[in-house]
Amino acid sequence: MLNTAALRAHLVGAGLAGVVATTREASLRSYRLFAARDPRALIGIDPELAWGQRDLIELMARRCGVSADPRHTVGRDVIDPELTLAALAAFADRLGAAARRGACVLLGTGHPHRLIGFYAALADALSAAGCTVLTPAQGRCVDITTRFGLRTFRLVYVRGVGLVRPAGSERPGCEPGAHSHSPLPVRLALEAAADAGGPLPELVIGDHGWVCGAGQLGFEVMGLADTDDPALFVGQAEGRVSVVVPLDDAVRAAYYRPLTRYVLNRACLSQ
């Protein structure tokens, strides 16, 4: 396992933390949309408090390390690697606790191109530890509003991790899945699990709408989020998300492998 200094160096060198590819313009746009309660930015969270754009900038400065200066409007965003390291440790500790009690878990991602390997390794390790990795609503269709209009997707599980693919695209060599912020896939999965008489997840792990959609319904959730994903950090601030790891969620898939090793080792789940 990487020691803390080496992991910090990897985070910064790979662009996972430090100066990241996400732009300040993209982050500020997300904060404006969230403040206006646009569903595209809420991604399943129904805020209890009135979050203005300045409030969100201050929150993201505390939780991510972005600039707290509202006059800073252009350039690349910044994530404090110390905040990432602390959140990774908390993430691993909760993962280990779930494994020790043999919890039922649900994993899902809106970033299958980049993060499927990270979540799949967690699913494998949790299953080996005696946890039940749930896959409810496998193959079911869900309509999601995209920038191209309403599109039909199919909920599938790859190595125990939920994701969506365009309906009708299931074929050899197809893309691993669609990028999605929607909370509808996790709501479909949870509804199917409940209709089947359970079990329901004791912990949901993922990103985007998978975390916010389940957290809003009262499930324990934790996951990863970029600087332009304020909903997860608001959910954490309001007590509906347990852990959010701030990092760039769209770097090369291989760059997440050291994080996987660190989390599994700290959680005593290394195989």
Tab-separated table of C-alpha atoms in Angstrom:
chain	number	residue	atom	x	y	z
A	1	MET	CA	0.000	0.000	0.000
A	2	LEU	CA	1.161	3.542	-0.670
A	3	ASN	CA	2.059	5.479	2.443
A	4	THR	CA	0.281	8.779	2.980
A	5	ALA	CA	3.046	10.869	1.437
A	6	ALA	CA	3.183	8.678	-1.671
A	7	LEU	CA	-0.594	8.664	-2.018
A	8	ARG	CA	-0.673	12.453	-1.694
A	9	ALA	CA	1.979	12.693	-4.404
A	10	HIS	CA	-0.061	10.385	-6.633
A	11	LEU	CA	-3.234	12.425	-6.100
A	12	VAL	CA	-1.505	15.601	-7.191
A	13	GLY	CA	0.571	14.024	-9.963
A	14	ALA	CA	-2.439	12.280	-11.531
A	15	GLY	CA	-4.651	15.350	-11.318
A	16	LEU	CA	-7.025	13.714	-8.851
A	17	ALA	CA	-6.374	16.545	-6.404
A	18	GLY	CA	-4.336	19.715	-6.456
A	19	VAL	CA	-4.974	21.539	-9.712
A	20	VAL	CA	-7.646	19.494	-11.499
A	21	ALA	CA	-9.110	19.512	-14.995
A	22	THR	CA	-12.541	20.713	-13.853
A	23	THR	CA	-12.849	24.406	-14.599
A	24	ARG	CA	-13.932	27.140	-12.253
A	25	GLU	CA	-16.515	28.141	-14.858
A	26	ALA	CA	-18.088	24.656	-14.761
A	27	SER	CA	-18.156	24.630	-10.971
A	28	LEU	CA	-19.715	28.085	-10.698
A	29	ARG	CA	-22.361	27.116	-13.264
A	30	SER	CA	-23.262	24.095	-11.117
A	31	TYR	CA	-23.462	26.279	-8.012
A	32	ARG	CA	-25.787	28.724	-9.805
A	33	LEU	CA	-28.027	25.886	-10.967
A	34	PHE	CA	-28.084	24.338	-7.494
A	35	ALA	CA	-28.940	27.683	-5.891
A	36	ALA	CA	-31.843	27.936	-8.363
A	37	ARG	CA	-32.870	24.370	-7.409
A	38	ASP	CA	-32.440	23.116	-10.936
A	39	PRO	CA	-32.894	19.303	-10.936
A	40	ARG	CA	-29.803	18.966	-13.137
A	41	ALA	CA	-27.695	20.150	-10.205
A	42	LEU	CA	-29.783	18.800	-7.301
A	43	ILE	CA	-29.453	15.202	-8.685
A	44	GLY	CA	-31.811	13.809	-6.082
A	45	ILE	CA	-31.127	16.002	-3.050
A	46	ASP	CA	-33.950	18.211	-1.751
A	47	PRO	CA	-32.098	20.837	0.315
A	48	GLU	CA	-33.569	21.793	3.650
A	49	LEU	CA	-31.723	25.110	3.736
A	50	ALA	CA	-31.607	27.982	1.276
A	51	TRP	CA	-28.228	27.616	-0.437
A	52	GLY	CA	-27.162	30.685	-2.383
A	53	GLN	CA	-24.193	30.663	-4.720
A	54	ARG	CA	-21.942	32.350	-2.138
A	55	ASP	CA	-22.989	29.758	0.475
A	56	LEU	CA	-22.053	26.983	-1.927
A	57	ILE	CA	-18.684	28.539	-2.728
A	58	GLU	CA	-17.914	28.724	1.001
A	59	LEU	CA	-19.059	25.127	1.534
A	60	MET	CA	-16.987	23.835	-1.363
A	61	ALA	CA	-13.969	25.801	-0.140
A	62	ARG	CA	-14.243	24.036	3.233
A	63	ARG	CA	-14.993	20.555	1.891
A	64	CYS	CA	-12.926	20.576	-1.334
A	65	GLY	CA	-10.397	23.363	-1.073
A	66	VAL	CA	-11.628	25.422	-4.040
A	67	SER	CA	-11.119	29.167	-3.952
A	68	ALA	CA	-13.448	30.903	-1.504
A	69	ASP	CA	-13.203	34.134	-3.514
A	70	PRO	CA	-16.391	34.652	-5.564
A	71	ARG	CA	-14.402	36.998	-7.811
A	72	HIS	CA	-12.313	34.025	-8.951
A	73	THR	CA	-14.335	33.025	-12.007
A	74	VAL	CA	-11.971	31.480	-14.551
A	75	GLY	CA	-9.250	28.849	-14.732
A	76	ARG	CA	-8.893	25.328	-13.415
A	77	ASP	CA	-10.298	24.371	-10.036
A	78	VAL	CA	-8.285	23.154	-7.065
A	79	ILE	CA	-8.891	20.313	-4.605
A	80	ASP	CA	-6.915	20.188	-1.365
A	81	PRO	CA	-5.222	16.746	-1.284
A	82	GLU	CA	-5.324	16.766	2.512
A	83	LEU	CA	-9.117	16.878	2.369
A	84	THR	CA	-9.101	14.023	-0.135
A	85	LEU	CA	-6.839	11.929	2.099
A	86	ALA	CA	-8.980	12.539	5.179
A	87	ALA	CA	-12.156	11.630	3.304
A	88	LEU	CA	-10.560	8.483	1.830
A	89	ALA	CA	-9.681	7.363	5.353
A	90	ALA	CA	-13.255	7.940	6.549
A	91	PHE	CA	-14.585	6.166	3.446
A	92	ALA	CA	-12.353	3.153	4.125
A	93	ASP	CA	-13.326	3.032	7.796
A	94	ARG	CA	-17.039	2.910	6.968
A	95	LEU	CA	-16.386	0.313	4.288
A	96	GLY	CA	-14.545	-1.848	6.816
A	97	ALA	CA	-17.361	-1.486	9.347
A	98	ALA	CA	-19.896	-2.577	6.721
A	99	ALA	CA	-17.765	-5.599	5.865
A	100	ARG	CA	-17.392	-6.654	9.495
A	101	ARG	CA	-21.152	-6.715	10.024
A	102	GLY	CA	-21.823	-8.457	6.696
A	103	ALA	CA	-23.981	-5.615	5.470
A	104	CYS	CA	-26.100	-5.635	2.337
A	105	VAL	CA	-24.628	-3.073	-0.026
A	106	LEU	CA	-25.598	-1.431	-3.301
A	107	LEU	CA	-23.038	0.142	-5.613
A	108	GLY	CA	-23.647	2.324	-8.660
A	109	THR	CA	-21.918	4.882	-10.815
A	110	GLY	CA	-22.698	7.598	-13.297
A	111	HIS	CA	-19.060	7.480	-14.443
A	112	PRO	CA	-18.706	3.890	-15.717
A	113	HIS	CA	-15.949	4.766	-18.178
A	114	ARG	CA	-13.669	5.996	-15.392
A	115	LEU	CA	-14.833	4.535	-12.091
A	116	ILE	CA	-16.227	1.055	-12.792
A	117	GLY	CA	-12.914	-0.532	-11.780
A	118	PHE	CA	-12.831	1.286	-8.447
A	119	TYR	CA	-16.359	0.299	-7.446
A	120	ALA	CA	-16.069	-3.237	-8.854
A	121	ALA	CA	-13.007	-3.887	-6.692
A	122	LEU	CA	-14.997	-2.771	-3.648
A	123	ALA	CA	-17.896	-5.024	-4.641
A	124	ASP	CA	-15.554	-8.005	-5.059
A	125	ALA	CA	-13.920	-7.412	-1.689
A	126	LEU	CA	-17.217	-6.895	0.139
A	127	SER	CA	-18.659	-10.057	-1.395
A	128	ALA	CA	-15.567	-12.035	-0.371
A	129	ALA	CA	-16.013	-10.694	3.177
A	130	GLY	CA	-19.547	-12.087	3.355
A	131	CYS	CA	-21.565	-9.040	2.369
A	132	THR	CA	-24.514	-9.288	0.011
A	133	VAL	CA	-23.946	-7.112	-3.048
A	134	LEU	CA	-27.419	-6.268	-4.315
A	135	THR	CA	-28.384	-6.054	-8.003
A	136	PRO	CA	-32.103	-5.150	-7.996
A	137	ALA	CA	-34.011	-4.169	-11.155
A	138	GLN	CA	-31.395	-5.763	-13.437
A	139	GLY	CA	-32.388	-5.080	-17.053
A	140	ARG	CA	-35.238	-2.730	-16.196
A	141	CYS	CA	-35.756	0.394	-18.305
A	142	VAL	CA	-35.771	3.962	-16.990
A	143	ASP	CA	-36.498	7.201	-18.861
A	144	ILE	CA	-33.962	9.945	-18.136
A	145	THR	CA	-33.987	13.529	-19.344
A	146	THR	CA	-30.725	14.370	-21.107
A	147	ARG	CA	-29.503	17.392	-23.043
A	148	PHE	CA	-30.854	15.614	-26.120
A	149	GLY	CA	-34.322	15.162	-24.602
A	150	LEU	CA	-35.954	12.191	-22.910
A	151	ARG	CA	-34.029	8.982	-23.539
A	152	THR	CA	-34.669	5.399	-22.435
A	153	PHE	CA	-31.860	3.592	-20.648
A	154	ARG	CA	-31.485	0.116	-19.209
A	155	LEU	CA	-30.212	-0.485	-15.672
A	156	VAL	CA	-27.518	-3.159	-15.672
A	157	TYR	CA	-24.899	-4.393	-13.236
A	158	VAL	CA	-21.295	-4.983	-14.234
A	159	ARG	CA	-19.274	-6.879	-11.628
A	160	GLY	CA	-21.843	-5.877	-9.027
A	161	VAL	CA	-21.913	-2.178	-9.922
A	162	GLY	CA	-25.069	-0.530	-11.234
A	163	LEU	CA	-24.960	1.708	-14.312
A	164	VAL	CA	-27.159	2.618	-17.238
A	165	ARG	CA	-26.795	1.914	-20.940
A	166	PRO	CA	-28.936	3.215	-23.779
A	167	ALA	CA	-31.796	0.790	-24.337
A	168	GLY	CA	-31.067	-1.508	-27.252
A	169	SER	CA	-27.279	-1.051	-27.118
A	170	GLU	CA	-26.535	-4.353	-25.368
A	171	ARG	CA	-24.074	-6.010	-27.713
A	172	PRO	CA	-20.493	-7.276	-27.661
A	173	GLY	CA	-17.986	-4.439	-27.715
A	174	CYS	CA	-20.499	-1.788	-26.668
A	175	GLU	CA	-19.537	1.095	-24.432
A	176	PRO	CA	-19.314	0.233	-20.722
A	177	GLY	CA	-22.184	2.563	-19.903
A	178	ALA	CA	-23.564	6.083	-20.077
A	179	HIS	CA	-22.443	9.110	-18.107
A	180	SER	CA	-25.385	10.096	-15.924
A	181	HIS	CA	-26.161	12.368	-12.976
A	182	SER	CA	-29.740	11.132	-12.593
A	183	PRO	CA	-31.118	9.747	-9.300
A	184	LEU	CA	-33.714	7.705	-11.203
A	185	PRO	CA	-31.582	4.529	-11.555
A	186	VAL	CA	-31.035	4.184	-7.815
A	187	ARG	CA	-34.686	4.959	-7.130
A	188	LEU	CA	-35.656	2.208	-9.578
A	189	ALA	CA	-33.253	-0.207	-7.893
A	190	LEU	CA	-34.483	0.593	-4.377
A	191	GLU	CA	-38.131	0.374	-5.429
A	192	ALA	CA	-37.517	-3.024	-7.019
A	193	ALA	CA	-35.748	-4.286	-3.902
A	194	ALA	CA	-38.620	-3.119	-1.703
A	195	ASP	CA	-41.272	-4.613	-4.015
A	196	ALA	CA	-39.441	-7.945	-3.888
A	197	GLY	CA	-39.582	-7.938	-0.100
A	198	GLY	CA	-35.957	-6.965	0.419
A	199	PRO	CA	-33.293	-7.065	1.473
A	200	LEU	CA	-32.631	-3.346	1.271
A	201	PRO	CA	-29.106	-1.937	1.303
A	202	GLU	CA	-27.552	-0.919	4.585
A	203	LEU	CA	-24.993	1.113	2.633
A	204	VAL	CA	-25.058	2.647	-0.850
A	205	ILE	CA	-21.727	3.518	-2.475
A	206	GLY	CA	-21.277	5.513	-5.651
A	207	ASP	CA	-21.430	8.990	-7.107
A	208	HIS	CA	-23.830	11.536	-8.595
A	209	GLY	CA	-27.490	10.513	-8.400
A	210	TRP	CA	-26.710	7.110	-6.871
A	211	VAL	CA	-25.541	8.838	-3.694
A	212	CYS	CA	-27.970	11.759	-3.641
A	213	GLY	CA	-31.034	9.756	-4.679
A	214	ALA	CA	-30.500	7.118	-1.991
A	215	GLY	CA	-29.373	9.599	0.675
A	216	GLN	CA	-32.514	11.653	0.207
A	217	LEU	CA	-34.546	8.500	0.913
A	218	GLY	CA	-32.745	7.939	4.217
A	219	PHE	CA	-30.209	5.259	3.253
A	220	GLU	CA	-26.644	5.499	4.486
A	221	VAL	CA	-24.589	6.632	1.517
A	222	MET	CA	-21.043	7.630	0.658
A	223	GLY	CA	-19.137	8.323	-2.504
A	224	LEU	CA	-16.885	10.413	-4.699
A	225	ALA	CA	-17.522	13.920	-6.041
A	226	ASP	CA	-15.831	16.567	-8.141
A	227	THR	CA	-15.803	20.319	-7.548
A	228	ASP	CA	-18.815	20.753	-9.845
A	229	ASP	CA	-20.934	18.290	-7.826
A	230	PRO	CA	-22.188	20.469	-4.939
A	231	ALA	CA	-25.222	18.260	-4.259
A	232	LEU	CA	-23.203	15.561	-2.506
A	233	PHE	CA	-21.474	18.084	-0.264
A	234	VAL	CA	-24.767	19.772	0.591
A	235	GLY	CA	-26.167	16.335	1.394
A	236	GLN	CA	-23.212	15.761	3.707
A	237	ALA	CA	-23.641	19.184	5.344
A	238	GLU	CA	-27.332	18.476	5.934
A	239	GLY	CA	-26.726	14.970	7.293
A	240	ARG	CA	-27.954	12.807	4.412
A	241	VAL	CA	-24.559	11.739	3.051
A	242	SER	CA	-22.024	10.121	5.371
A	243	VAL	CA	-18.766	10.608	3.456
A	244	VAL	CA	-17.851	12.491	0.290
A	245	VAL	CA	-14.359	12.103	-1.161
A	246	PRO	CA	-13.415	15.223	-3.146
A	247	LEU	CA	-11.482	14.346	-6.292
A	248	ASP	CA	-11.527	14.708	-10.051
A	249	ASP	CA	-13.955	11.998	-11.167
A	250	ALA	CA	-12.948	11.928	-14.838
A	251	VAL	CA	-9.237	11.119	-15.040
A	252	ARG	CA	-7.884	7.892	-16.540
A	253	ALA	CA	-9.346	4.763	-14.952
A	254	ALA	CA	-5.875	3.453	-14.068
A	255	TYR	CA	-5.206	6.494	-11.878
A	256	TYR	CA	-7.812	5.321	-9.348
A	257	ARG	CA	-6.062	1.992	-8.694
A	258	PRO	CA	-3.772	3.292	-5.934
A	259	LEU	CA	-6.856	4.700	-4.199
A	260	THR	CA	-8.507	1.300	-4.466
A	261	ARG	CA	-5.510	-0.390	-2.862
A	262	TYR	CA	-5.371	2.205	-0.101
A	263	VAL	CA	-9.076	1.939	0.726
A	264	LEU	CA	-9.150	-1.871	0.716
A	265	ASN	CA	-5.991	-2.140	2.798
A	266	ARG	CA	-7.183	0.366	5.383
A	267	ALA	CA	-10.579	-1.396	5.510
A	268	CYS	CA	-8.751	-4.740	6.020
A	269	LEU	CA	-10.299	-6.056	2.811
A	270	SER	CA	-7.176	-6.626	0.719
A	271	GLN	CA	-7.286	-9.968	-1.065
